C-alpha positions as YAML, in Angstrom:
chain: A
units: angstrom
residues:
- id: 1
  name: MET
  ca: [-15.97, -53.80, 133.73]
- id: 2
  name: ASP
  ca: [-18.52, -56.84, 132.72]
- id: 3
  name: PRO
  ca: [-19.60, -57.46, 129.78]
- id: 4
  name: ILE
  ca: [-22.87, -55.05, 129.70]
- id: 5
  name: ASP
  ca: [-20.58, -51.99, 130.67]
- id: 6
  name: MET
  ca: [-18.26, -53.20, 128.09]
- id: 7
  name: MET
  ca: [-21.29, -53.23, 125.35]
- id: 8
  name: THR
  ca: [-22.30, -50.35, 126.43]
- id: 9
  name: THR
  ca: [-19.34, -48.17, 126.42]
- id: 10
  name: ASP
  ca: [-19.26, -49.33, 122.50]
- id: 11
  name: TYR
  ca: [-22.31, -48.07, 122.12]
- id: 12
  name: ASN
  ca: [-21.59, -44.88, 124.03]
- id: 13
  name: CYS
  ca: [-18.50, -44.29, 121.87]
- id: 14
  name: GLU
  ca: [-20.48, -44.47, 118.77]
- id: 15
  name: TYR
  ca: [-23.36, -41.42, 120.33]
- id: 16
  name: LEU
  ca: [-19.59, -39.41, 121.15]
- id: 17
  name: GLY
  ca: [-18.82, -39.84, 117.95]
- id: 18
  name: LEU
  ca: [-16.29, -42.71, 117.87]
- id: 19
  name: SER
  ca: [-17.65, -45.14, 115.66]
- id: 20
  name: ARG
  ca: [-16.95, -49.16, 116.20]
- id: 21
  name: LEU
  ca: [-14.23, -49.42, 113.27]
- id: 22
  name: CYS
  ca: [-12.17, -46.84, 114.64]
- id: 23
  name: LEU
  ca: [-12.16, -48.94, 118.15]
- id: 24
  name: MET
  ca: [-11.41, -52.06, 116.26]
- id: 25
  name: GLU
  ca: [-8.34, -50.66, 114.60]
- id: 26
  name: ASN
  ca: [-6.94, -49.40, 117.80]
- id: 27
  name: ALA
  ca: [-7.13, -52.64, 119.57]
- id: 28
  name: GLY
  ca: [-5.55, -54.63, 116.81]
- id: 29
  name: LYS
  ca: [-2.77, -52.01, 116.23]
- id: 30
  name: SER
  ca: [-2.53, -52.22, 120.01]
- id: 31
  name: LEU
  ca: [-2.67, -55.75, 120.33]
- id: 32
  name: SER
  ca: [-0.35, -55.90, 117.59]
- id: 33
  name: ASP
  ca: [2.49, -53.79, 119.31]
- id: 34
  name: GLU
  ca: [1.64, -56.35, 122.66]
- id: 35
  name: VAL
  ca: [2.79, -59.74, 120.39]
- id: 36
  name: ALA
  ca: [5.96, -57.77, 118.60]
- id: 37
  name: ASN
  ca: [7.11, -56.59, 122.39]
- id: 38
  name: LEU
  ca: [7.03, -60.58, 123.68]
- id: 39
  name: SER
  ca: [7.79, -62.02, 120.29]
- id: 40
  name: THR
  ca: [11.30, -59.77, 121.16]
- id: 41
  name: PHE
  ca: [11.56, -60.80, 124.82]
- id: 42
  name: LYS
  ca: [10.60, -64.64, 124.69]
- id: 43
  name: PHE
  ca: [12.08, -65.76, 121.63]
- id: 44
  name: SER
  ca: [15.66, -65.46, 119.96]
- id: 45
  name: LYS
  ca: [14.60, -67.00, 116.39]
- id: 46
  name: PRO
  ca: [12.03, -65.46, 113.77]
- id: 47
  name: VAL
  ca: [8.54, -66.56, 115.66]
- id: 48
  name: LYS
  ca: [5.41, -67.39, 113.02]
- id: 49
  name: ILE
  ca: [2.04, -65.70, 114.36]
- id: 50
  name: ILE
  ca: [-1.05, -68.38, 114.55]
- id: 51
  name: ILE
  ca: [-4.66, -66.81, 114.63]
- id: 52
  name: PHE
  ca: [-8.02, -68.16, 115.26]
- id: 53
  name: THR
  ca: [-10.57, -66.27, 114.47]
- id: 54
  name: GLY
  ca: [-14.32, -66.51, 115.33]
- id: 55
  name: SER
  ca: [-16.94, -64.33, 113.79]
- id: 56
  name: GLY
  ca: [-17.29, -60.99, 116.24]
- id: 57
  name: GLY
  ca: [-15.82, -58.32, 117.03]
- id: 58
  name: ASN
  ca: [-12.73, -60.25, 118.60]
- id: 59
  name: GLY
  ca: [-12.36, -61.90, 114.94]
- id: 60
  name: GLY
  ca: [-12.46, -58.43, 113.93]
- id: 61
  name: ASP
  ca: [-9.43, -57.42, 116.42]
- id: 62
  name: GLY
  ca: [-7.22, -60.34, 115.21]
- id: 63
  name: PHE
  ca: [-7.79, -59.11, 111.18]
- id: 64
  name: VAL
  ca: [-6.77, -55.63, 112.49]
- id: 65
  name: ALA
  ca: [-3.81, -57.04, 114.31]
- id: 66
  name: ALA
  ca: [-2.60, -59.64, 111.65]
- id: 67
  name: ARG
  ca: [-2.16, -56.81, 109.45]
- id: 68
  name: HIS
  ca: [-0.13, -54.81, 111.59]
- id: 69
  name: LEU
  ca: [2.03, -57.74, 112.27]
- id: 70
  name: LEU
  ca: [2.82, -58.61, 108.44]
- id: 71
  name: ASN
  ca: [3.60, -55.01, 108.42]
- id: 72
  name: ARG
  ca: [6.23, -55.34, 111.18]
- id: 73
  name: GLY
  ca: [7.23, -58.17, 108.99]
- id: 74
  name: PHE
  ca: [6.12, -61.26, 110.81]
- id: 75
  name: GLU
  ca: [4.86, -64.71, 109.07]
- id: 76
  name: VAL
  ca: [0.90, -64.62, 109.95]
- id: 77
  name: GLU
  ca: [-1.96, -67.96, 109.34]
- id: 78
  name: VAL
  ca: [-4.90, -66.83, 109.97]
- id: 79
  name: TYR
  ca: [-7.51, -69.75, 110.39]
- id: 80
  name: ALA
  ca: [-11.58, -68.17, 110.43]
- id: 81
  name: LEU
  ca: [-13.73, -70.07, 111.69]
- id: 82
  name: ASN
  ca: [-16.92, -68.78, 110.54]
- id: 83
  name: THR
  ca: [-16.84, -67.80, 105.90]
- id: 84
  name: LEU
  ca: [-17.96, -64.38, 104.72]
- id: 85
  name: ASP
  ca: [-21.78, -64.68, 105.09]
- id: 86
  name: GLU
  ca: [-21.36, -65.82, 108.63]
- id: 87
  name: ILE
  ca: [-19.36, -63.02, 110.34]
- id: 88
  name: LYS
  ca: [-21.52, -60.96, 112.12]
- id: 89
  name: SER
  ca: [-19.42, -58.34, 112.63]
- id: 90
  name: ASP
  ca: [-20.12, -55.32, 109.61]
- id: 91
  name: ASP
  ca: [-16.42, -54.12, 110.85]
- id: 92
  name: ALA
  ca: [-14.53, -57.25, 111.53]
- id: 93
  name: LEU
  ca: [-15.94, -58.54, 107.60]
- id: 94
  name: ILE
  ca: [-13.75, -55.23, 106.55]
- id: 95
  name: ASN
  ca: [-11.23, -55.99, 108.27]
- id: 96
  name: LEU
  ca: [-10.88, -59.73, 107.02]
- id: 97
  name: GLU
  ca: [-11.97, -58.24, 103.61]
- id: 98
  name: ILE
  ca: [-8.63, -56.33, 103.64]
- id: 99
  name: LEU
  ca: [-6.84, -59.16, 104.39]
- id: 100
  name: MET
  ca: [-7.82, -61.50, 101.39]
- id: 101
  name: ASN
  ca: [-7.41, -58.83, 98.93]
- id: 102
  name: MET
  ca: [-3.56, -58.18, 100.49]
- id: 103
  name: GLU
  ca: [-3.36, -62.29, 100.44]
- id: 104
  name: PRO
  ca: [-2.65, -62.56, 96.66]
- id: 105
  name: ARG
  ca: [0.59, -60.12, 97.37]
- id: 106
  name: ILE
  ca: [1.90, -60.87, 99.83]
- id: 107
  name: SER
  ca: [3.73, -64.65, 100.36]
- id: 108
  name: ARG
  ca: [4.18, -64.17, 104.45]
- id: 109
  name: LEU
  ca: [0.16, -64.07, 104.92]
- id: 110
  name: SER
  ca: [-2.31, -67.02, 104.20]
- id: 111
  name: VAL
  ca: [-5.81, -66.59, 105.03]
- id: 112
  name: ASP
  ca: [-7.99, -69.36, 105.56]
- id: 113
  name: PHE
  ca: [-11.61, -71.00, 106.12]
- id: 114
  name: ILE
  ca: [-12.13, -73.75, 108.51]
- id: 115
  name: LYS
  ca: [-15.59, -74.66, 107.62]
- id: 116
  name: ASP
  ca: [-16.42, -77.80, 109.68]
- id: 117
  name: SER
  ca: [-13.88, -79.68, 112.21]
- id: 118
  name: SER
  ca: [-13.05, -81.73, 110.23]
- id: 119
  name: ASP
  ca: [-11.01, -79.07, 107.99]
- id: 120
  name: LEU
  ca: [-8.51, -79.06, 111.70]
- id: 121
  name: ASP
  ca: [-7.65, -82.13, 111.73]
- id: 122
  name: LYS
  ca: [-5.84, -80.92, 108.08]
- id: 123
  name: LEU
  ca: [-3.82, -78.48, 109.83]
- id: 124
  name: ASP
  ca: [0.16, -79.25, 110.83]
- id: 125
  name: PHE
  ca: [2.40, -76.52, 112.85]
- id: 126
  name: ASP
  ca: [5.54, -77.76, 112.41]
- id: 127
  name: SER
  ca: [7.37, -78.51, 115.92]
- id: 128
  name: ASN
  ca: [10.19, -76.52, 115.59]
- id: 129
  name: GLN
  ca: [8.94, -73.85, 114.69]
- id: 130
  name: GLU
  ca: [8.56, -70.97, 116.83]
- id: 131
  name: TYR
  ca: [4.71, -69.61, 117.41]
- id: 132
  name: ILE
  ca: [2.48, -67.14, 118.88]
- id: 133
  name: VAL
  ca: [-0.96, -68.64, 118.49]
- id: 134
  name: LEU
  ca: [-3.61, -65.51, 118.74]
- id: 135
  name: ASP
  ca: [-7.21, -67.04, 120.63]
- id: 136
  name: CYS
  ca: [-9.83, -64.11, 118.80]
- id: 137
  name: LEU
  ca: [-12.63, -66.56, 118.83]
- id: 138
  name: LEU
  ca: [-14.78, -65.64, 121.33]
- id: 139
  name: GLY
  ca: [-15.88, -62.11, 123.02]
- id: 140
  name: THR
  ca: [-17.08, -61.00, 125.68]
- id: 141
  name: GLY
  ca: [-20.88, -61.42, 125.14]
- id: 142
  name: ILE
  ca: [-20.50, -65.30, 125.08]
- id: 143
  name: LYS
  ca: [-21.09, -68.27, 127.67]
- id: 144
  name: GLY
  ca: [-22.32, -71.71, 128.01]
- id: 145
  name: LYS
  ca: [-20.56, -74.61, 126.66]
- id: 146
  name: LEU
  ca: [-18.68, -74.29, 123.40]
- id: 147
  name: ARG
  ca: [-20.00, -75.18, 120.14]
- id: 148
  name: THR
  ca: [-18.19, -78.42, 118.52]
- id: 149
  name: LYS
  ca: [-15.60, -76.83, 116.19]
- id: 150
  name: VAL
  ca: [-14.69, -74.18, 118.88]
- id: 151
  name: ARG
  ca: [-14.40, -76.75, 121.35]
- id: 152
  name: LYS
  ca: [-12.00, -78.59, 118.85]
- id: 153
  name: THR
  ca: [-10.08, -75.00, 118.07]
- id: 154
  name: VAL
  ca: [-9.23, -74.46, 121.65]
- id: 155
  name: GLU
  ca: [-8.21, -78.20, 122.25]
- id: 156
  name: LEU
  ca: [-6.01, -77.34, 118.96]
- id: 157
  name: ILE
  ca: [-4.69, -74.00, 120.49]
- id: 158
  name: ASN
  ca: [-3.76, -75.98, 123.56]
- id: 159
  name: GLU
  ca: [-1.63, -78.60, 122.03]
- id: 160
  name: ILE
  ca: [0.38, -76.00, 120.15]
- id: 161
  name: ASN
  ca: [3.83, -75.93, 120.93]
- id: 162
  name: GLY
  ca: [4.32, -71.80, 121.55]
- id: 163
  name: LEU
  ca: [2.88, -69.17, 122.75]
- id: 164
  name: LYS
  ca: [-0.41, -68.76, 123.07]
- id: 165
  name: ILE
  ca: [-2.44, -65.05, 123.91]
- id: 166
  name: ALA
  ca: [-6.09, -64.57, 124.47]
- id: 167
  name: ILE
  ca: [-7.56, -61.48, 123.38]
- id: 168
  name: ASP
  ca: [-10.23, -60.37, 126.06]
- id: 169
  name: VAL
  ca: [-11.15, -63.58, 127.91]
- id: 170
  name: PRO
  ca: [-9.58, -66.57, 127.23]
- id: 171
  name: SER
  ca: [-12.03, -68.50, 124.66]
- id: 172
  name: GLY
  ca: [-14.09, -70.85, 127.32]
- id: 173
  name: LEU
  ca: [-13.57, -68.83, 130.40]
- id: 174
  name: ASP
  ca: [-16.83, -67.07, 130.77]
- id: 175
  name: PRO
  ca: [-16.48, -63.32, 130.70]
- id: 176
  name: LEU
  ca: [-18.35, -62.86, 134.10]
- id: 177
  name: THR
  ca: [-18.10, -65.06, 136.60]
- id: 178
  name: GLY
  ca: [-14.34, -66.51, 135.21]
- id: 179
  name: GLU
  ca: [-15.46, -69.93, 135.76]
- id: 180
  name: ILE
  ca: [-15.10, -72.73, 132.33]
- id: 181
  name: SER
  ca: [-17.91, -74.97, 132.25]
- id: 182
  name: ASP
  ca: [-16.29, -77.08, 129.70]
- id: 183
  name: ILE
  ca: [-12.71, -76.65, 127.99]
- id: 184
  name: ALA
  ca: [-10.80, -73.22, 128.33]
- id: 185
  name: VAL
  ca: [-7.54, -71.89, 125.95]
- id: 186
  name: ASP
  ca: [-4.74, -72.73, 128.29]
- id: 187
  name: ALA
  ca: [-3.36, -69.10, 127.72]
- id: 188
  name: ASP
  ca: [0.48, -67.68, 129.14]
- id: 189
  name: TYR
  ca: [-0.56, -64.01, 128.71]
- id: 190
  name: THR
  ca: [-4.59, -62.14, 128.18]
- id: 191
  name: VAL
  ca: [-5.37, -58.95, 126.45]
- id: 192
  name: SER
  ca: [-7.88, -57.36, 127.94]
- id: 193
  name: PHE
  ca: [-8.70, -53.52, 125.78]
- id: 194
  name: HIS
  ca: [-9.36, -50.88, 127.92]
- id: 195
  name: LYS
  ca: [-10.46, -52.37, 131.30]
- id: 196
  name: ILE
  ca: [-10.12, -56.03, 133.23]
- id: 197
  name: LYS
  ca: [-12.87, -57.74, 132.24]
- id: 198
  name: THR
  ca: [-14.72, -59.34, 135.60]
- id: 199
  name: GLY
  ca: [-14.29, -63.09, 134.57]
- id: 200
  name: VAL
  ca: [-10.30, -62.41, 133.76]
- id: 201
  name: LYS
  ca: [-10.12, -60.69, 137.25]
- id: 202
  name: LEU
  ca: [-12.29, -63.21, 139.45]
- id: 203
  name: ALA
  ca: [-10.27, -66.26, 137.58]
- id: 204
  name: GLY
  ca: [-6.79, -65.29, 138.21]
- id: 205
  name: GLU
  ca: [-3.59, -65.88, 136.79]
- id: 206
  name: GLU
  ca: [-3.68, -70.11, 136.35]
- id: 207
  name: LYS
  ca: [-6.94, -69.33, 134.47]
- id: 208
  name: THR
  ca: [-5.76, -66.06, 132.08]
- id: 209
  name: GLY
  ca: [-1.61, -66.08, 132.32]
- id: 210
  name: GLY
  ca: [-0.70, -62.65, 132.64]
- id: 211
  name: VAL
  ca: [-3.10, -59.64, 132.23]
- id: 212
  name: ILE
  ca: [-2.15, -57.03, 129.62]
- id: 213
  name: THR
  ca: [-4.55, -54.14, 129.91]
- id: 214
  name: CYS
  ca: [-4.05, -51.71, 126.23]
- id: 215
  name: ASP
  ca: [-5.61, -48.28, 125.88]
- id: 216
  name: ILE
  ca: [-7.68, -47.83, 122.50]
- id: 217
  name: GLY
  ca: [-8.37, -44.39, 122.85]
- id: 218
  name: ILE
  ca: [-12.19, -44.75, 124.94]
- id: 219
  name: PRO
  ca: [-13.25, -41.71, 126.86]
- id: 220
  name: ILE
  ca: [-13.66, -41.33, 129.43]
- id: 221
  name: GLU
  ca: [-17.11, -40.10, 128.93]
- id: 222
  name: ALA
  ca: [-18.40, -43.27, 127.45]
- id: 223
  name: GLU
  ca: [-18.58, -44.47, 131.12]
- id: 224
  name: LEU
  ca: [-19.87, -40.82, 132.93]
- id: 225
  name: PHE
  ca: [-22.56, -39.84, 130.93]
- id: 226
  name: VAL
  ca: [-25.91, -41.57, 129.88]
- id: 227
  name: GLU
  ca: [-26.11, -41.99, 126.34]
- id: 228
  name: GLY
  ca: [-27.98, -44.45, 123.80]
- id: 229
  name: GLY
  ca: [-25.81, -47.29, 125.03]
- id: 230
  name: ASP
  ca: [-27.15, -47.16, 128.47]
- id: 231
  name: LEU
  ca: [-30.80, -48.48, 127.19]
- id: 232
  name: LEU
  ca: [-28.94, -51.65, 126.97]
- id: 233
  name: ARG
  ca: [-29.18, -51.86, 130.76]
- id: 234
  name: LEU
  ca: [-32.79, -51.50, 130.67]
- id: 235
  name: LYS
  ca: [-35.24, -55.02, 131.12]
- id: 236
  name: ASN
  ca: [-37.60, -55.88, 128.51]
- id: 237
  name: ARG
  ca: [-41.11, -56.34, 131.00]
- id: 238
  name: SER
  ca: [-42.85, -59.76, 130.32]
- id: 239
  name: LYS
  ca: [-46.52, -59.71, 129.22]
- id: 240
  name: ASP
  ca: [-47.19, -61.86, 132.37]
- id: 241
  name: SER
  ca: [-44.81, -59.91, 134.45]
- id: 242
  name: HIS
  ca: [-46.12, -58.42, 137.74]
- id: 243
  name: LYS
  ca: [-44.84, -55.77, 140.41]
- id: 244
  name: GLY
  ca: [-42.07, -58.14, 141.87]
- id: 245
  name: ASN
  ca: [-40.51, -58.59, 138.37]
- id: 246
  name: ASN
  ca: [-38.91, -55.24, 137.73]
- id: 247
  name: GLY
  ca: [-37.36, -53.15, 140.76]
- id: 248
  name: LYS
  ca: [-37.78, -51.45, 143.30]
- id: 249
  name: VAL
  ca: [-36.69, -47.62, 143.78]
- id: 250
  name: LEU
  ca: [-36.37, -45.55, 146.99]
- id: 251
  name: ILE
  ca: [-36.50, -41.45, 145.78]
- id: 252
  name: VAL
  ca: [-35.15, -39.20, 148.90]
- id: 253
  name: GLY
  ca: [-34.59, -35.74, 148.07]
- id: 254
  name: GLY
  ca: [-36.67, -32.82, 148.18]
- id: 255
  name: SER
  ca: [-38.83, -30.75, 151.02]
- id: 256
  name: LYS
  ca: [-42.19, -28.95, 151.85]
- id: 257
  name: ASP
  ca: [-41.75, -26.56, 149.12]
- id: 258
  name: TYR
  ca: [-39.25, -27.87, 146.99]
- id: 259
  name: TYR
  ca: [-40.75, -31.42, 145.50]
- id: 260
  name: GLY
  ca: [-39.76, -30.91, 142.02]
- id: 261
  name: ALA
  ca: [-36.67, -33.44, 141.41]
- id: 262
  name: PRO
  ca: [-38.46, -36.42, 143.92]
- id: 263
  name: ALA
  ca: [-41.58, -35.63, 141.30]
- id: 264
  name: ILE
  ca: [-39.47, -35.74, 137.83]
- id: 265
  name: SER
  ca: [-37.55, -38.71, 139.01]
- id: 266
  name: ALA
  ca: [-39.96, -40.45, 140.54]
- id: 267
  name: LYS
  ca: [-42.20, -40.22, 136.75]
- id: 268
  name: ALA
  ca: [-38.56, -40.81, 134.93]
- id: 269
  name: ALA
  ca: [-38.51, -44.21, 137.22]
- id: 270
  name: ILE
  ca: [-41.96, -44.78, 136.38]
- id: 271
  name: ALA
  ca: [-41.15, -44.47, 132.57]
- id: 272
  name: THR
  ca: [-38.20, -46.76, 132.51]
- id: 273
  name: GLY
  ca: [-40.46, -49.87, 133.84]
- id: 274
  name: VAL
  ca: [-39.64, -49.70, 137.38]
- id: 275
  name: ASP
  ca: [-42.58, -51.40, 139.66]
- id: 276
  name: LEU
  ca: [-42.54, -50.18, 142.88]
...
């Protein structure tokens, strides 16, 4: 499933009445389940959970996972690369604020904001402590070279002595091509929500680690039926475009007496901006 497919499916869920907030809750809960399972099989003593989060839905999944892992008795440290004002996802902001409300009441939780790259230099992780590190930095809509703060965070994640788990796609790996332009999280596992993303499949386990797919409750109808989310696939026409820029459609159907369906299909194609 490529990034556009996933974005379309998310929007279609909303048209079916399934909110993104609900999907985020399901994703975070599923992630916490996988982390708990891996901690049981991979470690003989208690582990500390380190979560690095970005400004989008990927970060929101991490905030939800933190809450559920706390309920399971884990000690959790959250490092947000964005302040409250910089969080782009309203649903992620809701879940971050929940964590911040919990923090004064729970000694096993800490939430810190990484305002600039120099803050990363102040972080110190005990070499004698067992860690599980969650990469919740970048989602499936991000590509290209990493910004300085994100790049330094990826370098830090790779340096920590612990089990690294990437969410959907290891940060730094192109979610469509599977290529790494600069540097990427060296993940031991990648947890993919709903379906494996195209870039993860193309990259292979050498770049992604073991791949775990989690069901987050997306109904099959969100992929089968055309809903509002499918409008994302339509391209905006440039003012200087010509008839060779926006695609062609060949319609096969009908007969001498029954030509209504091809005519309607042709009108629909024209309405969406097809050239020929």
